[in-house]
XYZ file of C-alpha atoms in Angstrom:
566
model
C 0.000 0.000 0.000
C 2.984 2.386 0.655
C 4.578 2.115 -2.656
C 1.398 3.445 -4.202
C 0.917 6.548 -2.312
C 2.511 9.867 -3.080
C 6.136 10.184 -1.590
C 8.891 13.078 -0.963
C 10.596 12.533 -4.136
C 6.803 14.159 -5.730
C 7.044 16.933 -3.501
C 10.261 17.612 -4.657
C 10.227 17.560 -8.343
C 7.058 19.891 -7.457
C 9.028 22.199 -6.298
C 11.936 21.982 -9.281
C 10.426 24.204 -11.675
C 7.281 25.569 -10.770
C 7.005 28.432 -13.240
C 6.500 26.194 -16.086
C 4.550 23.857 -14.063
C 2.081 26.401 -13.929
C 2.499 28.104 -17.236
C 2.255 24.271 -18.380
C -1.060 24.062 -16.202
C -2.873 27.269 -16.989
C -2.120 26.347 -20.998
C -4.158 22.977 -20.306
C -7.003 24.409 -18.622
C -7.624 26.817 -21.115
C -7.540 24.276 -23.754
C -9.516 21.588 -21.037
C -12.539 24.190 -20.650
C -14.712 23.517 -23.853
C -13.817 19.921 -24.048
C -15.238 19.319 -20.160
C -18.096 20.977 -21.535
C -18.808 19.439 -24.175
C -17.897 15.590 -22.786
C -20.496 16.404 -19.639
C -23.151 17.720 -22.120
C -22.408 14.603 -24.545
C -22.572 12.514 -21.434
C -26.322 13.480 -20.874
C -25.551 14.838 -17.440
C -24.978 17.874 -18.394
C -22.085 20.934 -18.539
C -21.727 21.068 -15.213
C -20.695 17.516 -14.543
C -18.136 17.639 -17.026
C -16.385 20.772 -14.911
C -16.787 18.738 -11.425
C -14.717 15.939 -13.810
C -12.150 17.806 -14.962
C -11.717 19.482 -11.287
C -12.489 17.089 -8.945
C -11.085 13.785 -11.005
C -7.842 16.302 -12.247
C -6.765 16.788 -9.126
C -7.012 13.554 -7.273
C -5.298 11.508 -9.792
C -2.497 14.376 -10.016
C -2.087 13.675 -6.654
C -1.881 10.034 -6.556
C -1.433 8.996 -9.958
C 1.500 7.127 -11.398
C 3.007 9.957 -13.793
C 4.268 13.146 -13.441
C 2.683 14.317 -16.764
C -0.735 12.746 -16.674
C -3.906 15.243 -16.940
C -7.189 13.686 -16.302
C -10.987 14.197 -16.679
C -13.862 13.826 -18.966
C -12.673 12.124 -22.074
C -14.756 11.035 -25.299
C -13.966 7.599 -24.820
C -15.382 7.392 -21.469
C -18.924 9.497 -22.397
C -19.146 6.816 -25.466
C -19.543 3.981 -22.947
C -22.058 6.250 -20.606
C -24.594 7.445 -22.979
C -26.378 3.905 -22.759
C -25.797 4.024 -18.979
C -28.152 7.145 -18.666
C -30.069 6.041 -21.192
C -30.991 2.753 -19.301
C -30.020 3.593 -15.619
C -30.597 8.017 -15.065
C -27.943 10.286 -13.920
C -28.092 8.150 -10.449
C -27.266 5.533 -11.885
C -24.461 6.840 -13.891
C -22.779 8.450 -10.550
C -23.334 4.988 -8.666
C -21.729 3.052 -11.603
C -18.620 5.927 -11.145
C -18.268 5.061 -7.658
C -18.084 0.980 -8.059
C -15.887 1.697 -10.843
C -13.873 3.214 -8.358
C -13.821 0.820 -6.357
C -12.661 -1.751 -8.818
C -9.685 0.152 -10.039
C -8.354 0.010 -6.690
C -8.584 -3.110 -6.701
C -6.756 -3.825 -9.825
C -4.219 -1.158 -8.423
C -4.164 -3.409 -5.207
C -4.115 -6.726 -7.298
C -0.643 -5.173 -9.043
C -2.544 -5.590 -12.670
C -1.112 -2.559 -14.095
C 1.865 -4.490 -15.700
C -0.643 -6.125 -18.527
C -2.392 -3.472 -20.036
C 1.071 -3.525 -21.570
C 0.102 -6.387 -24.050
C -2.744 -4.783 -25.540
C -2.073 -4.950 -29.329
C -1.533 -2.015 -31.513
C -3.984 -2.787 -34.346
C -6.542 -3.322 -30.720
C -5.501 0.431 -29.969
C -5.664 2.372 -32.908
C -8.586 0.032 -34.130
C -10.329 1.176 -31.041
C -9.064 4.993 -30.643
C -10.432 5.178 -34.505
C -14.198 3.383 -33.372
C -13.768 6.469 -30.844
C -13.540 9.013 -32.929
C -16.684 8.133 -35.387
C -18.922 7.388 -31.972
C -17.364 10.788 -31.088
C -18.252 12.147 -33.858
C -21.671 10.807 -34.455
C -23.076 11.813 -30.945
C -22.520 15.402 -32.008
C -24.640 15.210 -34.547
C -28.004 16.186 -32.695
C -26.766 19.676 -31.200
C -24.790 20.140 -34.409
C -27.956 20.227 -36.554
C -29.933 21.859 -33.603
C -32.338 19.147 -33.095
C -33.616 17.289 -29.552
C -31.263 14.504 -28.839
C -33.582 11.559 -30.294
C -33.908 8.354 -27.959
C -31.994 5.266 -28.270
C -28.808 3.491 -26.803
C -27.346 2.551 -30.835
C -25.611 5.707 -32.139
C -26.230 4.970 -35.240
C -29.906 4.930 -34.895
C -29.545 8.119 -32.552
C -27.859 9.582 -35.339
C -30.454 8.813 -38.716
C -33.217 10.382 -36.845
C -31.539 13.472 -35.609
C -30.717 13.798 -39.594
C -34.533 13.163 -40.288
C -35.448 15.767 -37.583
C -33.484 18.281 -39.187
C -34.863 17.348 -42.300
C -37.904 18.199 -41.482
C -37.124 21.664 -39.791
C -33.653 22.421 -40.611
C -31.878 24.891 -38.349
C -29.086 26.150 -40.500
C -27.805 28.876 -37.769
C -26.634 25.725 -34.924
C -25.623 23.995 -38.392
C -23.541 26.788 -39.271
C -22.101 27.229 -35.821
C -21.238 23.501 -35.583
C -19.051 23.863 -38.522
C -17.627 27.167 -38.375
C -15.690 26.083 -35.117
C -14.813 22.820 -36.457
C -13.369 24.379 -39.338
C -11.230 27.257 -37.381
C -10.155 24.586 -34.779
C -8.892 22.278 -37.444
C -7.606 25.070 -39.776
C -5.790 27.049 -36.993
C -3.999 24.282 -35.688
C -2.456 23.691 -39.039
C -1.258 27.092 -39.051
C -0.442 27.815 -35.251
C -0.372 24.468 -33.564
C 0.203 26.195 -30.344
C -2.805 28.695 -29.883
C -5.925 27.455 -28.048
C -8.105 27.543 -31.241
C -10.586 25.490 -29.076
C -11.295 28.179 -27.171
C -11.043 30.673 -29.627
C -13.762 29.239 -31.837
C -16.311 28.870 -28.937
C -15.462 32.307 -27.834
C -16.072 33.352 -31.417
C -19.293 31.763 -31.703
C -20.527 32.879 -28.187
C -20.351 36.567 -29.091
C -21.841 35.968 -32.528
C -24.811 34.206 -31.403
C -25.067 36.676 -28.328
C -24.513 39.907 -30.511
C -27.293 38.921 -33.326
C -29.676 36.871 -30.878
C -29.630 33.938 -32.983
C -32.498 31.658 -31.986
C -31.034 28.917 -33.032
C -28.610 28.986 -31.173
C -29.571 27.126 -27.952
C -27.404 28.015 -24.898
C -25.650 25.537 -22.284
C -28.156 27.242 -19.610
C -27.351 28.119 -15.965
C -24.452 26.636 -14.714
C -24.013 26.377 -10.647
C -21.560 28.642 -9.228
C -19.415 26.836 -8.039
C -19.148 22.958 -7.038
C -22.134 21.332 -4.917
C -21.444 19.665 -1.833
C -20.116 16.258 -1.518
C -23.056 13.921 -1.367
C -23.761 9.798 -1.477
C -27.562 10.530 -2.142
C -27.541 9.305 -5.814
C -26.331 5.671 -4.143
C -29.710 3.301 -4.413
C -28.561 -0.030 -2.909
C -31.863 -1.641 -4.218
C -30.050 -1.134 -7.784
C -25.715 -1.775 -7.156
C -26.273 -5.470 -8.106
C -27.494 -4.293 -11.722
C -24.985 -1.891 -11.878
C -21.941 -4.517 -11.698
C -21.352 -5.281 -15.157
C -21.957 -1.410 -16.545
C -19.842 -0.249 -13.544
C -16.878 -3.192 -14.907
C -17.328 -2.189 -18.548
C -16.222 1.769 -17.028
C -13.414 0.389 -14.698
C -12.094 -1.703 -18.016
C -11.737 1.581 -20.059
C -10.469 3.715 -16.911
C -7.441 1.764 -16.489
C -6.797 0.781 -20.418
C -7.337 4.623 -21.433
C -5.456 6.178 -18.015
C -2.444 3.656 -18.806
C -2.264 4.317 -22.667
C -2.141 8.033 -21.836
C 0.522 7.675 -19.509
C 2.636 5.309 -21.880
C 2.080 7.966 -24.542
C 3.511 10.803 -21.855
C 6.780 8.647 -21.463
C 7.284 8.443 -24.986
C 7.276 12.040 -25.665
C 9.898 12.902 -22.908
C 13.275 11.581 -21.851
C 13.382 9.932 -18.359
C 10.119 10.311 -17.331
C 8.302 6.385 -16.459
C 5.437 5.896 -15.214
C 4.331 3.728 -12.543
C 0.890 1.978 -14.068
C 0.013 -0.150 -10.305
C 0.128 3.939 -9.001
C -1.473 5.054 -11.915
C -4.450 2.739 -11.524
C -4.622 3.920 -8.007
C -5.279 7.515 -8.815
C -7.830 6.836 -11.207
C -9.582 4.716 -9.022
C -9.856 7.293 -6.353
C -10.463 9.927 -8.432
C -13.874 7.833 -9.427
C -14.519 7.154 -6.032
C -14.095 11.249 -5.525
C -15.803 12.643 -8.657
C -19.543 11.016 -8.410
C -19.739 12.942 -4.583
C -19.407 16.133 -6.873
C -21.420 14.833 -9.612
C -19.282 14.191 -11.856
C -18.668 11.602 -14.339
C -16.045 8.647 -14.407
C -12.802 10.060 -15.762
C -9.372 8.784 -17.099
C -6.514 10.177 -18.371
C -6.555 12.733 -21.324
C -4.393 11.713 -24.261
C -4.915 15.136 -25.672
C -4.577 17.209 -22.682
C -1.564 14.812 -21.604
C 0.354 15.884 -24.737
C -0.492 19.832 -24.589
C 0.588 19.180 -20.922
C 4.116 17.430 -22.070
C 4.683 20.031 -25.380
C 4.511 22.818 -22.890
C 7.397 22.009 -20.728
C 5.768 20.366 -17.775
C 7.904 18.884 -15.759
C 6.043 17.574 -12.037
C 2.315 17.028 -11.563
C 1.782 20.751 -10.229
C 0.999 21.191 -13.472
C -2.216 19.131 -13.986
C -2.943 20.244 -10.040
C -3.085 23.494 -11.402
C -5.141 22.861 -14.474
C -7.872 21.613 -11.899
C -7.023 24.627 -9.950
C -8.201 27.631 -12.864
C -10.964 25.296 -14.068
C -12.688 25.663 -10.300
C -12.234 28.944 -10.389
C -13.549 29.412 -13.456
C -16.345 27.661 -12.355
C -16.977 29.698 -9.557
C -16.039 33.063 -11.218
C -17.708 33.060 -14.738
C -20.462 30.416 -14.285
C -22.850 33.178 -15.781
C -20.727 33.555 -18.758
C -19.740 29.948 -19.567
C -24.113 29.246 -19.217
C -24.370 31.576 -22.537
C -21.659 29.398 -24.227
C -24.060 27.353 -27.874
C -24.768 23.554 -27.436
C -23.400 24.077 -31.214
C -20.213 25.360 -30.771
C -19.430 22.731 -28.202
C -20.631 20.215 -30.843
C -18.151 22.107 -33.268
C -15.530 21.637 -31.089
C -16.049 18.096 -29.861
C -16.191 16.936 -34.059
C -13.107 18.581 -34.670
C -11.437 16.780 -31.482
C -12.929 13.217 -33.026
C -11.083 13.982 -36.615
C -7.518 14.747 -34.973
C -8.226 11.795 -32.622
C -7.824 9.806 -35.841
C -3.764 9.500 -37.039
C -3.689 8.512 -41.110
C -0.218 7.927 -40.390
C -1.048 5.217 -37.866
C -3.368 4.019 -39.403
C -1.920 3.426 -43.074
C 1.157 1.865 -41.363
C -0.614 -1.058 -39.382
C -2.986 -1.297 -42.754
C 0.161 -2.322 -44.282
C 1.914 -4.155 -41.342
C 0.443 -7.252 -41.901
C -2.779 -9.115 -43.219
C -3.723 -9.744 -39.361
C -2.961 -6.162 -37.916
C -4.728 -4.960 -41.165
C -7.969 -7.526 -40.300
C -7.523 -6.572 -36.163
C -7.989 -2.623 -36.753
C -10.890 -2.688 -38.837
C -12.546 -5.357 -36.820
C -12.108 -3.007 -33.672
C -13.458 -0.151 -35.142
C -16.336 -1.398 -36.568
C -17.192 -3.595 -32.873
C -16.844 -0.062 -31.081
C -18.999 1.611 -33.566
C -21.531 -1.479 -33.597
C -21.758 -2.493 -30.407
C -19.944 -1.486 -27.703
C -15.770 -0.174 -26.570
C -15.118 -3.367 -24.066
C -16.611 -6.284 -25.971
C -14.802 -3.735 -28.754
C -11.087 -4.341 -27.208
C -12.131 -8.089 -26.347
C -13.056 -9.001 -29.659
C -10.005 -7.712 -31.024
C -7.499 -9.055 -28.154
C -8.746 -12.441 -29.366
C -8.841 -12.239 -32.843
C -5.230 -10.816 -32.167
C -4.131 -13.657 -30.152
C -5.638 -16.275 -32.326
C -3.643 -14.807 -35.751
C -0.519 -14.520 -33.839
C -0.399 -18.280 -32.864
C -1.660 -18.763 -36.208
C 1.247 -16.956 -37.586
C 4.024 -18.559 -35.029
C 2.809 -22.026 -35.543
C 3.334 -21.153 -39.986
C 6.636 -19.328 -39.130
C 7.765 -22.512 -36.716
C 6.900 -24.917 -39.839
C 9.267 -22.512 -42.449
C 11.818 -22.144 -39.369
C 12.718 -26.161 -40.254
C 13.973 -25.973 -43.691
C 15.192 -22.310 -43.126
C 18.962 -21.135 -42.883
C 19.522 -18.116 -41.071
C 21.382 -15.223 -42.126
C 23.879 -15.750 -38.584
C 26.921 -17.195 -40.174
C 28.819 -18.174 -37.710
C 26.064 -19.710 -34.867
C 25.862 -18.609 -31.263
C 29.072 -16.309 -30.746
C 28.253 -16.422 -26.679
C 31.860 -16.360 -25.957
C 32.292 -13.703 -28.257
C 29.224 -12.190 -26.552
C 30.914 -11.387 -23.538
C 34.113 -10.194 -24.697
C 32.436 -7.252 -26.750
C 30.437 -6.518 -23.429
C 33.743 -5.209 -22.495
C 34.606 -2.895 -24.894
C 30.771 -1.764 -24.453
C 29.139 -3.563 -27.015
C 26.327 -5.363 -26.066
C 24.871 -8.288 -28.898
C 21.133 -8.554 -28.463
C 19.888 -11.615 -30.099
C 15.927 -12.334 -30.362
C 15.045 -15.419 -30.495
C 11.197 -16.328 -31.524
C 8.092 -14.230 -32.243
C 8.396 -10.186 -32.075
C 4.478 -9.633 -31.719
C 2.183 -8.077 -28.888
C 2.467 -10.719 -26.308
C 6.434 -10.436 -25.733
C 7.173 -6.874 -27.772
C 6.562 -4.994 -23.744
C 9.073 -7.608 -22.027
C 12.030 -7.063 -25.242
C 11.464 -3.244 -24.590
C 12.075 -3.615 -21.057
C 14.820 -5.646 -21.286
C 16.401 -3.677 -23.620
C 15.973 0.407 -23.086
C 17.426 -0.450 -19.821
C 20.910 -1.364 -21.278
C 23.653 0.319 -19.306
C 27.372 1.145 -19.701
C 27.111 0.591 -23.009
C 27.964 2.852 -26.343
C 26.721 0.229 -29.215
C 23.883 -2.134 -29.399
C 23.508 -4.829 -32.094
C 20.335 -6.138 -32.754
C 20.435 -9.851 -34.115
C 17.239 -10.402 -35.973
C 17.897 -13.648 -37.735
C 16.017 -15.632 -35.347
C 13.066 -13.563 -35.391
C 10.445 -16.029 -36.458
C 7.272 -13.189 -37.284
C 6.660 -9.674 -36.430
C 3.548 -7.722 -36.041
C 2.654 -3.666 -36.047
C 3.019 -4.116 -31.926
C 6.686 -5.537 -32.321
C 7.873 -3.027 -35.456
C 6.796 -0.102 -32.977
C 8.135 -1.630 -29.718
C 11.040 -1.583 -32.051
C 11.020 1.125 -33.316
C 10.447 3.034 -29.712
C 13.270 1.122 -28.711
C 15.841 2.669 -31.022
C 14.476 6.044 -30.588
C 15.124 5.831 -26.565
C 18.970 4.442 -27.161
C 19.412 6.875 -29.575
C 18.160 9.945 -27.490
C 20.839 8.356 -24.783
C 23.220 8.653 -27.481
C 23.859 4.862 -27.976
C 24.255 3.662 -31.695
C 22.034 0.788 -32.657
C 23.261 -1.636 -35.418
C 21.000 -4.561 -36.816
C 22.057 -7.591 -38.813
C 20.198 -10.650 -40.537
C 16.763 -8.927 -40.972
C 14.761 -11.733 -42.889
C 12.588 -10.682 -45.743
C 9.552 -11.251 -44.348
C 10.003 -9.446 -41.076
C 10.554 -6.325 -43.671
C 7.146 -5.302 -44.356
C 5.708 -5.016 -40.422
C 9.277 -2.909 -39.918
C 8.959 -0.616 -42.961
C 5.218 -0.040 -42.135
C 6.231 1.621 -39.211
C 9.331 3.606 -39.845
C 11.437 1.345 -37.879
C 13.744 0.382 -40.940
C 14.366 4.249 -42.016
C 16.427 4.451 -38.326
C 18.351 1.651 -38.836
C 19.308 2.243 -42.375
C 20.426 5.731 -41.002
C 24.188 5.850 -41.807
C 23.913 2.024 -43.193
C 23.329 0.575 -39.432
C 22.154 -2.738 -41.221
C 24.093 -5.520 -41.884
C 23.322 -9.227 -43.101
C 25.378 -11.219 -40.525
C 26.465 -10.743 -37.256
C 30.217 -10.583 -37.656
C 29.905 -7.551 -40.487
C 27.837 -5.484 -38.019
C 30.747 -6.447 -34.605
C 33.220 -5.528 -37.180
C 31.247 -2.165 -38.030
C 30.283 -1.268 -33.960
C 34.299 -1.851 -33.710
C 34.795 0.467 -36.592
C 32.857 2.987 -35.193
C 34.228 2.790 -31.152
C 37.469 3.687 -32.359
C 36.577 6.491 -35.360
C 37.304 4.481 -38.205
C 34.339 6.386 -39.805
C 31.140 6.064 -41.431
C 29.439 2.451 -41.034
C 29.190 0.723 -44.141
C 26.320 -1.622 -44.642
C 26.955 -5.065 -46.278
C 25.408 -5.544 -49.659
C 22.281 -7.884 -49.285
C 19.697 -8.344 -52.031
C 17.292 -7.034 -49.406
C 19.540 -3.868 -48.329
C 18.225 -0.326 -49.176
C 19.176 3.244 -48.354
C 16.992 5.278 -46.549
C 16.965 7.725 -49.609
C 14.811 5.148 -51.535
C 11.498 6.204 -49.733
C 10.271 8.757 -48.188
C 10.499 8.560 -43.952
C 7.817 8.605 -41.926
């Protein structure tokens, strides 16, 4: 229980640079403000729940989360699961299912369970971030076209009759609206990435539809000033025991979403790691705290994680003060904020759901492999169809049953194959080069989503060492989850300033590596070789300035000049 409470060593990076902690935090709140709104009005609970979120959730799991960086609160991925919920169960219900959520999370914290949401696939992930976005997407499309939110649990029902509605009695002025601060949002942050268009646009739109008393136009409406008392009278025990498996659906996509954001945080600095067992922690009391408030279940913000990262945070003051101006700009412009279009935060909530979705990302696990390709699309279309859990289920299986499929056909070819290794084992070799800091990685098996986490482990945390060589030749199949693990791995050595070399790359581990960008960095400055003994002979070479590194000449060898990089 100690280890996953806050300690002195959080204090004190609080307290390292607090100026851009709270430059960091003010730029997050600003750009958190229309996106709490909008998630608690999406959520059918309204504005105002989506503020106690973002303050109440914020700053617990600052507090006792597992990363530094993490920002939390009202997210779309978390209102896609509870539109049903207050559909079937009432706002009660929705702050009850919160609360065992909670609860749960804790106890996955407790149960040390952190440590495999690292084997989630990435065809699962973007599969599922991409059935996000078009849910996202698709439950703006009521206040977008001005209409009364039609009944129904199925968005895309929800959707065709909010299109019929408007058909019948268009209103073009909340049309108009919707898509005017879609378009700035998207447009602006082509051309000035780091201005809040967000806010901008609803700002924009506010005054517009204030200044011409557009009647279209329908406001938020009165917001309280300030945040109610902590309560437990939403908590109906008659109901908990039909609240389980809603309440384990939320606790599912708590930790999986909290634990992605913070793995996406690490990645974009040097030296920060997250702890996920803490991590899980924090979320789970900041769903215990935010349903007293009522507020919605929260996780961590992707989004608001990487504005929080990009502006030089450094310590979780910064997403304690985010929470910090968002309550008081709940209890200072409440009146304000009430005037704000339904509209414009449907505007601004469609424009989030089309930079949710990476082409990039996507394109590169299209052409990954067959399976990754088959995975993603399944995902998406079971988060769109039915729901985000049985979503990530379906695909975890389908993704486990085409990896066996693909070990068991790469175990059959592994009997009449030679490998590229020339000269066998080279373990007494092996140690010698450790030595003269060289360390000779070989990988022996399947580089796919169930072992990619463990290799990364083992191998970012390399130390005393100036050149790592990658021995691929006993790589039996790779997926889109190993070419990134990968590829993150040569990014980390290289920020440490550690050269990575690779040798005896088989052809058909190419196309999952290329997909991803992973062969571009180790082509750079020909650090590819077809046999071990050509790339000790280069790391050699290199440790004592002979010079550039000269690939060998393979039929499979190519520049990174040929294509493009990605």
């Amino acid at each position: 229980m100690r280890a996953l409470l806050p300690g002195r060593a959080d204090l004190a990076a609080m307290r390292r640079d607090p100026r851009r902690d709270l430059l960091a935090g003010l730029t997050v709140a600003v750009v958190a403000l229309p996106l709490a709104l909008g998630f608690g009005v999406s959520s059918g609970l309204g504005a105002e729940a989506g503020l106690a979120t973002a303050v109440v959730a914020g700053a617990v799991a600052a507090l006792f989360g597992g990363s530094d960086l993490q920002v939390s609160g009202p997210t779309g991925a978390m209102t896609v699961v509870l539109v049903p919920i207050v559909a079937r169960y009432g706002p009660s219900g929705v702050l009850t299912v919160g609360l065992i959520a909670g609860v749960i999370v804790i106890g996955l914290a407790l149960a040390r369970a952190g440590r495999y949401m690292a084997y989630i696939p990435a065809s699962v992930v973007e599969g599922f971030t991409l059935g996000i976005a078009l849910v996202i997407g698709l439950q703006q499309v009521p206040n977008a076209l001005g209409v009364p939110t039609p009944e129904g649990e199925r968005v895309l029902a929800v959707t065709w009759r909010a299109a019929g509605a408007f058909v019948q009695a268009p209103n073009w002025t909340a049309l108009g609206l919707a898509l005017g601060v879609a378009a700035l949002m998207l447009a602006g942050a082509r051309r000035r990435p780091t201005v809040p268009f967000s806010l901008v646009a609803v700002i924009a739109a506010t005054a517009v539809a204030q200044l011409f008393h557009l009647d279209g136009a329908t406001p938020i409406g009165a917001l309280p000033a300030g945040l109610p008392a902590p309560s437990l009278g939403f908590v109906d025990p008659t109901r908990l025991g039909s609240l389980i498996a809603p309440a384990l659906a939320v606790a599912a996509l708590a930790a999986l979403e909290s634990l992605l954001s913070a793995q996406v945080a690490d990645g974009m600095t040097v030296g920060q790691k997250h702890d996920p067992d803490r991590e899980l922690f924090g979320q789970g009391l900041a769903n215990l705290a935010a349903p007293l408030f009522g507020g919605v279940p929260a996780t961590g913000a992707i989004a608001r994680t990487a504005v929080n990262v990009r502006t030089g945070a450094t310590s979780r003051l910064a997403a304690l003060t985010h929470a910090a101006v968002l309550a008081a700009i709940v209890y200072a412009a409440a009146p304000l904020v009430s005037r704000i279009p339904l509209a414009a935060l449907a505007g601004v909530l469609i424009a989030t759901a089309v930079r949710m979705v990476e082409v990039g990302s996507l394109r590169a696990l299209a052409k990954a492999t067959r399976s990754d390709a088959v995975v993603l699309v399944l995902t998406a279309v079971a988060t769109v169809v039915l729901d985000l859990v049985y979503a990530v289920v379906i695909g975890f299986l389908v993704a486990g049953a085409l990896a066996l499929r693909a070990v068991a056909k790469q175990a059959r070819l592994a009997e009449t194959d030679v490998t590229a290794d020339l000269t066998g084992e080279h373990s007494a070799e092996e140690h010698a080069l450790l030595a003269e800091h060289i360390v000779a990685y070989r990988i022996d098996g399947p580089l796919f989503f169930a072992a990619a986490h463990r290799f990364l482990l083992e191998l970012s945390d390399v130390a005393d060492v100036r050149v790592v060589i990658l021995r691929m030749s006993r790589v039996t199949t790779v997926d889109a989850t190993g070419a990134l693990v990968l590829k993150d791995v040569v990014q980390k050595l290289h920020r440490r300033g550690i050269t990575v070399l690779t040798s005896g790359i088989r052809p058909g581990q190419r196309q999952a590596l290329d997909s991803v960008g992973a062969l571009d960095l180790l082509r750079l400055d020909g650090r590819e070789f077809a046999t071990t003994p050509e790339a000790i002979a280069a790391a050699r070479a290199h440790l004592h300035g002979a010079g550039v590194l000269t690939p060998a000449t393979t039929p499979h060898s190519r520049t990174a000049t040929e294509e493009p990089s990605r």
